[in-house]
Coordinates of C-alpha atoms in Angstrom, one line a residue:
X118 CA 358.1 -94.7 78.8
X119 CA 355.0 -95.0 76.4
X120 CA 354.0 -91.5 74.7
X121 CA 351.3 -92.0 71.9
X122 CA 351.4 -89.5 69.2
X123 CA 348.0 -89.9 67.0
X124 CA 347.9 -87.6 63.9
X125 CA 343.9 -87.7 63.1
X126 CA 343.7 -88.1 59.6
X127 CA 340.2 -88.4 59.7
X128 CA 340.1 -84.8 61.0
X129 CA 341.7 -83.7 58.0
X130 CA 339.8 -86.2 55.2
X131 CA 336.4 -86.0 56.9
X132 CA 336.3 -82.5 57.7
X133 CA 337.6 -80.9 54.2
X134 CA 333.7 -81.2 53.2
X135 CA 332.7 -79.2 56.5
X136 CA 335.1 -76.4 56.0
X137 CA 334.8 -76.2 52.4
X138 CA 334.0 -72.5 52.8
X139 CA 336.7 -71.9 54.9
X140 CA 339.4 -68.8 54.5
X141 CA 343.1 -70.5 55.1
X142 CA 344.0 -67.5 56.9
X143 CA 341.1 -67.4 58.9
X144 CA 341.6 -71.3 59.9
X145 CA 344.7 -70.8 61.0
X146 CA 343.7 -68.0 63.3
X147 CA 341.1 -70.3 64.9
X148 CA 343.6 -72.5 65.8
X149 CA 345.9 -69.7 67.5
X150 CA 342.9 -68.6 69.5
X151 CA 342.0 -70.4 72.9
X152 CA 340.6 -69.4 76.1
X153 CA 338.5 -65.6 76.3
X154 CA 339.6 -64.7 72.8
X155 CA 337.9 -67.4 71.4
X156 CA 334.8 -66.6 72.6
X157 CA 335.1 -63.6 70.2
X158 CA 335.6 -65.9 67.1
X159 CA 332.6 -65.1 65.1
X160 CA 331.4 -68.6 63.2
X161 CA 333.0 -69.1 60.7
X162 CA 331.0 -71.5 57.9
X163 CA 328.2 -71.6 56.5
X164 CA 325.3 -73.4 54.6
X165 CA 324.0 -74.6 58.2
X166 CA 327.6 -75.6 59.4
X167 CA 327.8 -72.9 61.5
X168 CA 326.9 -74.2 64.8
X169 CA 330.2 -76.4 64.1
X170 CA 332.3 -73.5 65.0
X171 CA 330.2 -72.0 68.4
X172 CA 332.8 -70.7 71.0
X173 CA 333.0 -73.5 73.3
X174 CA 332.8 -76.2 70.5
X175 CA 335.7 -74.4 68.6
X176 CA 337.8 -74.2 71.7
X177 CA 337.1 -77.7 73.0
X178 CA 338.5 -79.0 69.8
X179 CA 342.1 -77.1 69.4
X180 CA 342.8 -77.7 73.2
X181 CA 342.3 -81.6 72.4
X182 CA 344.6 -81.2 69.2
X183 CA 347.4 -78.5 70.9
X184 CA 347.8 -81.8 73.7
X185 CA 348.5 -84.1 70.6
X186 CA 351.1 -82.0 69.2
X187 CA 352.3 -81.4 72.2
X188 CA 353.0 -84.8 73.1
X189 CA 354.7 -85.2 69.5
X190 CA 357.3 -83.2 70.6
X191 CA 357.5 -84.3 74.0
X192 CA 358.8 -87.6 72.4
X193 CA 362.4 -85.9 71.6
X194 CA 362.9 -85.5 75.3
X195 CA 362.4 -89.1 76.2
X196 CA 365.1 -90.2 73.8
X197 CA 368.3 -91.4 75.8
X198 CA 371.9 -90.2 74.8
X199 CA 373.7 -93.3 74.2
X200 CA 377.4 -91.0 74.9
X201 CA 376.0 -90.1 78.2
X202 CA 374.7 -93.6 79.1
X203 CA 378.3 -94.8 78.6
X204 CA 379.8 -92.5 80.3
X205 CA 377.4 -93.6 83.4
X206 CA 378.2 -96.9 82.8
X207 CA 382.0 -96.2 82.7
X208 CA 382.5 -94.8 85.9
X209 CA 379.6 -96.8 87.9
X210 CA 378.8 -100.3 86.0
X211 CA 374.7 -100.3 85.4
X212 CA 374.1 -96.8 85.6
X213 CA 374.3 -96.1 82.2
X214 CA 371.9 -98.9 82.0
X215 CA 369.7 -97.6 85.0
X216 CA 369.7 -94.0 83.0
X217 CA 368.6 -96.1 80.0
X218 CA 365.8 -97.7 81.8
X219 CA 367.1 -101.3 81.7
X220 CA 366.9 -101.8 85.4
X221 CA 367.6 -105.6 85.1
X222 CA 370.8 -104.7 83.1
X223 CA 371.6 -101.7 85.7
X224 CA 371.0 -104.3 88.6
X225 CA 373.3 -107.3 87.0
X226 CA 376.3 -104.9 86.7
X227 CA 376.4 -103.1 89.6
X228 CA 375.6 -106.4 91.7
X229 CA 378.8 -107.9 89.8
X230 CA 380.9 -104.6 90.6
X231 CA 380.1 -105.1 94.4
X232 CA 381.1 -108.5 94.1
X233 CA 384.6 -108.2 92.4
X234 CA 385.4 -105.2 94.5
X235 CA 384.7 -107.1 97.9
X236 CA 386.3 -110.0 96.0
X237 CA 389.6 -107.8 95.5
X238 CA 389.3 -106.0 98.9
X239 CA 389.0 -109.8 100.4
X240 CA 391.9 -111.4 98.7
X241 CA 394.4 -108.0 99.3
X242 CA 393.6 -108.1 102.8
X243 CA 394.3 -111.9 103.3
X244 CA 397.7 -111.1 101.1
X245 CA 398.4 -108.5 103.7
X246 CA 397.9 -110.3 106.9
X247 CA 400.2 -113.3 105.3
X248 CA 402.6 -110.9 104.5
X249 CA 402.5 -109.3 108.1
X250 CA 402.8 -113.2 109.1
X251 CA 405.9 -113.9 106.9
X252 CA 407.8 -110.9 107.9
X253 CA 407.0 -111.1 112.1
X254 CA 409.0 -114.8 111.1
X255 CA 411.9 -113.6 109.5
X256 CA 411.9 -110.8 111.6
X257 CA 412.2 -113.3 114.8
X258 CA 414.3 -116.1 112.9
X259 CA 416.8 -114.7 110.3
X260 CA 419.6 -113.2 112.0
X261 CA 421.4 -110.6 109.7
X262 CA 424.3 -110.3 112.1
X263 CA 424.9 -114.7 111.6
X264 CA 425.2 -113.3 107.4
X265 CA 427.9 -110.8 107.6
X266 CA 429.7 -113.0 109.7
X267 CA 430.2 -115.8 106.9
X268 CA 430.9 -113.0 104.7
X269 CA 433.8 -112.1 107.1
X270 CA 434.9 -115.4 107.5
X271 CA 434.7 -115.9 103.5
X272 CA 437.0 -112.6 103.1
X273 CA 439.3 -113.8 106.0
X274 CA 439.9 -117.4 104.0
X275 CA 439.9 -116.0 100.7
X276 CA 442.8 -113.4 102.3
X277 CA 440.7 -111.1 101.3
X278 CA 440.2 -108.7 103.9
X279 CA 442.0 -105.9 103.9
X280 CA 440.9 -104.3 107.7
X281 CA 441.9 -104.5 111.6
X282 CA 440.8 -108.4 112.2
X283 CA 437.6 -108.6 114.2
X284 CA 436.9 -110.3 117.2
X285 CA 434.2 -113.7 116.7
X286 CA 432.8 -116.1 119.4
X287 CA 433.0 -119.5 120.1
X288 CA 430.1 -119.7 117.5
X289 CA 432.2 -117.8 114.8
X290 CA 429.8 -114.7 115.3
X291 CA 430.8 -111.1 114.8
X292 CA 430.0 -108.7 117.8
X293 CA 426.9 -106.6 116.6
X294 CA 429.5 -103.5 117.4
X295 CA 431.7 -105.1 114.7
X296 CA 429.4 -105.3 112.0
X297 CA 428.0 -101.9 112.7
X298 CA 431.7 -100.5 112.4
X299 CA 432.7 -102.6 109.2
X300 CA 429.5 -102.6 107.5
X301 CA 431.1 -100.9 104.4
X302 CA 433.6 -103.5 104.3
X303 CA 431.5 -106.1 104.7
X304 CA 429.1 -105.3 101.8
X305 CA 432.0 -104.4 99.5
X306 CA 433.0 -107.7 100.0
X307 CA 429.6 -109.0 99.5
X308 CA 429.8 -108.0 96.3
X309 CA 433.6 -108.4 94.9
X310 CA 434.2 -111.3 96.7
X311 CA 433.1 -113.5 93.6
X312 CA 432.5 -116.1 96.5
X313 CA 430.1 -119.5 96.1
X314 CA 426.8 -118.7 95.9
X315 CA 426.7 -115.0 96.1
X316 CA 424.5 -113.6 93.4
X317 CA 422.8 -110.2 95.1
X318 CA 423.4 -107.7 97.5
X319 CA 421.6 -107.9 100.8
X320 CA 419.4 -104.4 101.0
X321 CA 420.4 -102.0 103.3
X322 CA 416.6 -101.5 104.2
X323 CA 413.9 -104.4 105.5
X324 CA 412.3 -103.7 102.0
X325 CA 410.2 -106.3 100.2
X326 CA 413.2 -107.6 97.9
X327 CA 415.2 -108.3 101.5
X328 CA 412.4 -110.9 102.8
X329 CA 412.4 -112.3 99.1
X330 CA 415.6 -112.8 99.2
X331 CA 416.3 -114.1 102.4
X332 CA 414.7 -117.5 101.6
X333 CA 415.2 -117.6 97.7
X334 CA 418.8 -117.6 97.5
X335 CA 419.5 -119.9 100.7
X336 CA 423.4 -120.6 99.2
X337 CA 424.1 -117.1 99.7
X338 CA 421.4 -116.1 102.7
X339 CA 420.4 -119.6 104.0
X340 CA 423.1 -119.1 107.3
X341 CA 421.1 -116.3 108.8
X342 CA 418.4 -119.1 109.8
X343 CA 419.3 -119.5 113.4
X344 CA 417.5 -123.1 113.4
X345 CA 421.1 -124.4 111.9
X346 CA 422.9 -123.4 114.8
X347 CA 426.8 -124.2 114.0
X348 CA 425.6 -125.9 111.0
X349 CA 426.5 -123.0 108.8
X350 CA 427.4 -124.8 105.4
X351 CA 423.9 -126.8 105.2
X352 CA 423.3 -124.8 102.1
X353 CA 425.6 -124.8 100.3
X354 CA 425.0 -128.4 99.6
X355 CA 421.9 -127.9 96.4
X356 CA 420.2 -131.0 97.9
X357 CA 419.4 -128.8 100.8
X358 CA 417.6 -126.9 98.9
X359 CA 415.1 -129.7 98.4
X360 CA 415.2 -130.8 102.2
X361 CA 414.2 -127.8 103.8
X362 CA 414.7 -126.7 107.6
X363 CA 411.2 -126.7 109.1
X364 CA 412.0 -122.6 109.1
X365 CA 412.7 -122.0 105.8
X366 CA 410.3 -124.3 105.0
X367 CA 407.2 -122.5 107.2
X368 CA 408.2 -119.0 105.7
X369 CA 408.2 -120.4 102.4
X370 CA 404.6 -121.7 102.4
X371 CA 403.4 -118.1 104.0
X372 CA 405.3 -116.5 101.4
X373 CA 403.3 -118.7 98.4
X374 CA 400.1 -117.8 100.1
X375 CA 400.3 -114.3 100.4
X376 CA 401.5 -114.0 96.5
X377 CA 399.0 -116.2 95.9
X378 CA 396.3 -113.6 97.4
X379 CA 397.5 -110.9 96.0
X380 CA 397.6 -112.5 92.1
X381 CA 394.1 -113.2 92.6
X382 CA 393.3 -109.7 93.5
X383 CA 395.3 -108.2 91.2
X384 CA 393.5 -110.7 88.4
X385 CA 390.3 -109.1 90.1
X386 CA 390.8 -105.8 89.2
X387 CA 391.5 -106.7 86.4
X388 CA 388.0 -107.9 85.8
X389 CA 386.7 -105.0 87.8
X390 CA 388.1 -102.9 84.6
X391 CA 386.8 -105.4 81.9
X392 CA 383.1 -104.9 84.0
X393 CA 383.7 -101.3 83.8
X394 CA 384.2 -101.0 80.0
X395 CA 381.9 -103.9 79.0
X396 CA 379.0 -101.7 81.2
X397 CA 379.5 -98.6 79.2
X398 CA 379.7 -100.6 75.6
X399 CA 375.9 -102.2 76.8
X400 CA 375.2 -99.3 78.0
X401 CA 375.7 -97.2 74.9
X402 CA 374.0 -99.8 73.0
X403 CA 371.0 -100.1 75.6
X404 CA 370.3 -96.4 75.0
X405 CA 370.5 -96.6 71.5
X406 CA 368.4 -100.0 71.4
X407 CA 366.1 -98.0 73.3
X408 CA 365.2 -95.0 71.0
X409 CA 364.8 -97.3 68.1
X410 CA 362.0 -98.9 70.0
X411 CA 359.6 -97.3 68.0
X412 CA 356.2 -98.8 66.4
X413 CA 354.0 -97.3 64.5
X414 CA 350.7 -98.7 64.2
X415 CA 347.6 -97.2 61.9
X416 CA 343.9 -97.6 64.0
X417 CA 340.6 -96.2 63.6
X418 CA 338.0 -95.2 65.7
X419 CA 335.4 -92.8 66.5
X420 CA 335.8 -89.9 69.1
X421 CA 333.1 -86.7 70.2
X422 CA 334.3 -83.4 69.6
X423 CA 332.2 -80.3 69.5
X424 CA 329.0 -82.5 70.2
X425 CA 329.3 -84.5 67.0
X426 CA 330.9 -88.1 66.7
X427 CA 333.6 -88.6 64.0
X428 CA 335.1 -91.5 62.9
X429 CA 339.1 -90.5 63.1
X430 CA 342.2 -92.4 61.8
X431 CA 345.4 -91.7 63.0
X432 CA 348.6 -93.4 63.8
X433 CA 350.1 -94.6 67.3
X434 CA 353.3 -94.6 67.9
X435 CA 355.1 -96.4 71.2
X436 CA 359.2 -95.4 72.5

């Protein structure tokens, strides 16, 4: 916005000598008088200065001056609330610039909101499909049934268990029926067996701590992997755990990548907060640089009014 306010000095210094003869009160009723009613104003000078105040001269000259003072004040609403601007800023990144009128500004933050949001959106969505990957694996290759059936056979060499003996196959394997009917046995067991290895409770649920687990802690978990077959103790030797089944070792790289994903997104909205509260601080600060963009400058020139020229000073100044 560029309003120019001019304050014509030279009106006031050059004229005194034409109005000498003047009444103050009857001045200031020729300038409240415009349109038919000042067509009434009898002149109002005289010594030949008369014809300085005919009608149409008079009201040609205080319509030209009411649009100066008008535009004075017109200047307070063109100022910019810098509270408001931040608060534009704050919820959408470059409006608050945008309101402002710093449209480069406006367009460099909300271009950078677009891209961390489709950034985050990207990078949760690949998290989610690995996810979706590593689970359909586990799902289709760790056997829970092959788990509680070490911990049975655990209890049972321990002397341990205290119920009806159960019925295993050639493979050592519990019937599914049998777990289902001992399954409060078992887990008690699980957990006060104080056997090697065991250091959590398997969830009762398919929850996200049950597919952590499942290939974290392969001591305790590692014989639900059906690619071990009879093989059930190939865990419980630590260098296994550096010599992975292929897997374990498959649902352990999908696993990385997906957390992997999903740290980058959740590092991304991070930054989508930091460009959200960095927006409203330049924002806040736009509007305010912008009202202090005022400059006054003091010119001189000459202007008709009321059929005469008249040199006129004034001063200019630019939001």
């Amino acid at each position: 916005m560029n309003i120019r306010i001019s304050l014509f000095f030279g009106f006031i210094i050059l004229g005194l000598p034409l109005f000498a003869g003047e009444q103050p009160a009857a001045f200031r009723a020729a300038l409240l008088t415009t349109g038919k009613d000042a067509a009434a104003v009898k002149p109002l000078m005289v010594n030949n200065r008369a014809d300085w105040y005919e009608p149409a001269a008079k009201t040609e000259l205080l319509n030209e001056m009411r649009l100066h003072f008008q535009t004075q004040e017109s200047t307070e609403e063109g100022t910019k609330s810098p509270a408001l601007s931040a608060l534009f800023s704050a919820v959408v990144p470059g409006a608050g610039q945008a309101y402002a009128k710093s449209y480069w500004k406006a367009a460099a933050f909300a271009m950078a909101e677009v891209l961390l949001v489709a950034g985050y959106i990207s990078y949760q969505s690949r998290g989610d499909a690995k996810d979706r990957e590593m689970r359909a694996l586990a799902d289709s290759r760790w056997d829970e049934k092959r788990y509680w059936s070490k911990v049975y056979k655990l209890a049972t060499d321990n002397n341990d268990w205290d119920g009806p003996p159960l019925q295993t196959d050639a493979n050592g394997l519990l019937s599914q029926s049998d777990v289902d009917a001992n399954i409060d046995r078992l887990r008690y067991w699980e957990s006060n067996g104080n056997y090697y290895g065991f250091t959590h409770v398997l969830p009762t649920t398919k929850t996200q701590q049950y597919y952590e687990m499942i290939y974290k802690y392969l001591i305790q978990f590692g014989v639900g992997w059906q690619e071990l077959g009879n093989d059930w103790n190939y865990y419980d030797n630590p260098s296994s755990l550096n010599n992975l089944t292929d897997d374990v070792a498959r649902y352990k790289t999908i696993r990385n990548q997906s957390n992997d994903f999903y740290h980058t997104a959740v590092t991304l909205s991070w930054v989508v907060l930091v460009n959200h509260l960095g927006s409203a601080i330049d924002a806040a600060l736009t509007a305010k640089n912008y009202n202090q963009k005022l400059h006054v400058r003091l010119y001189g020139q000459s202007r008709y009014y009321a059929g005469r020229v008249m040199p006129m000073y004034g001063l200019q100044f630019n939001w």
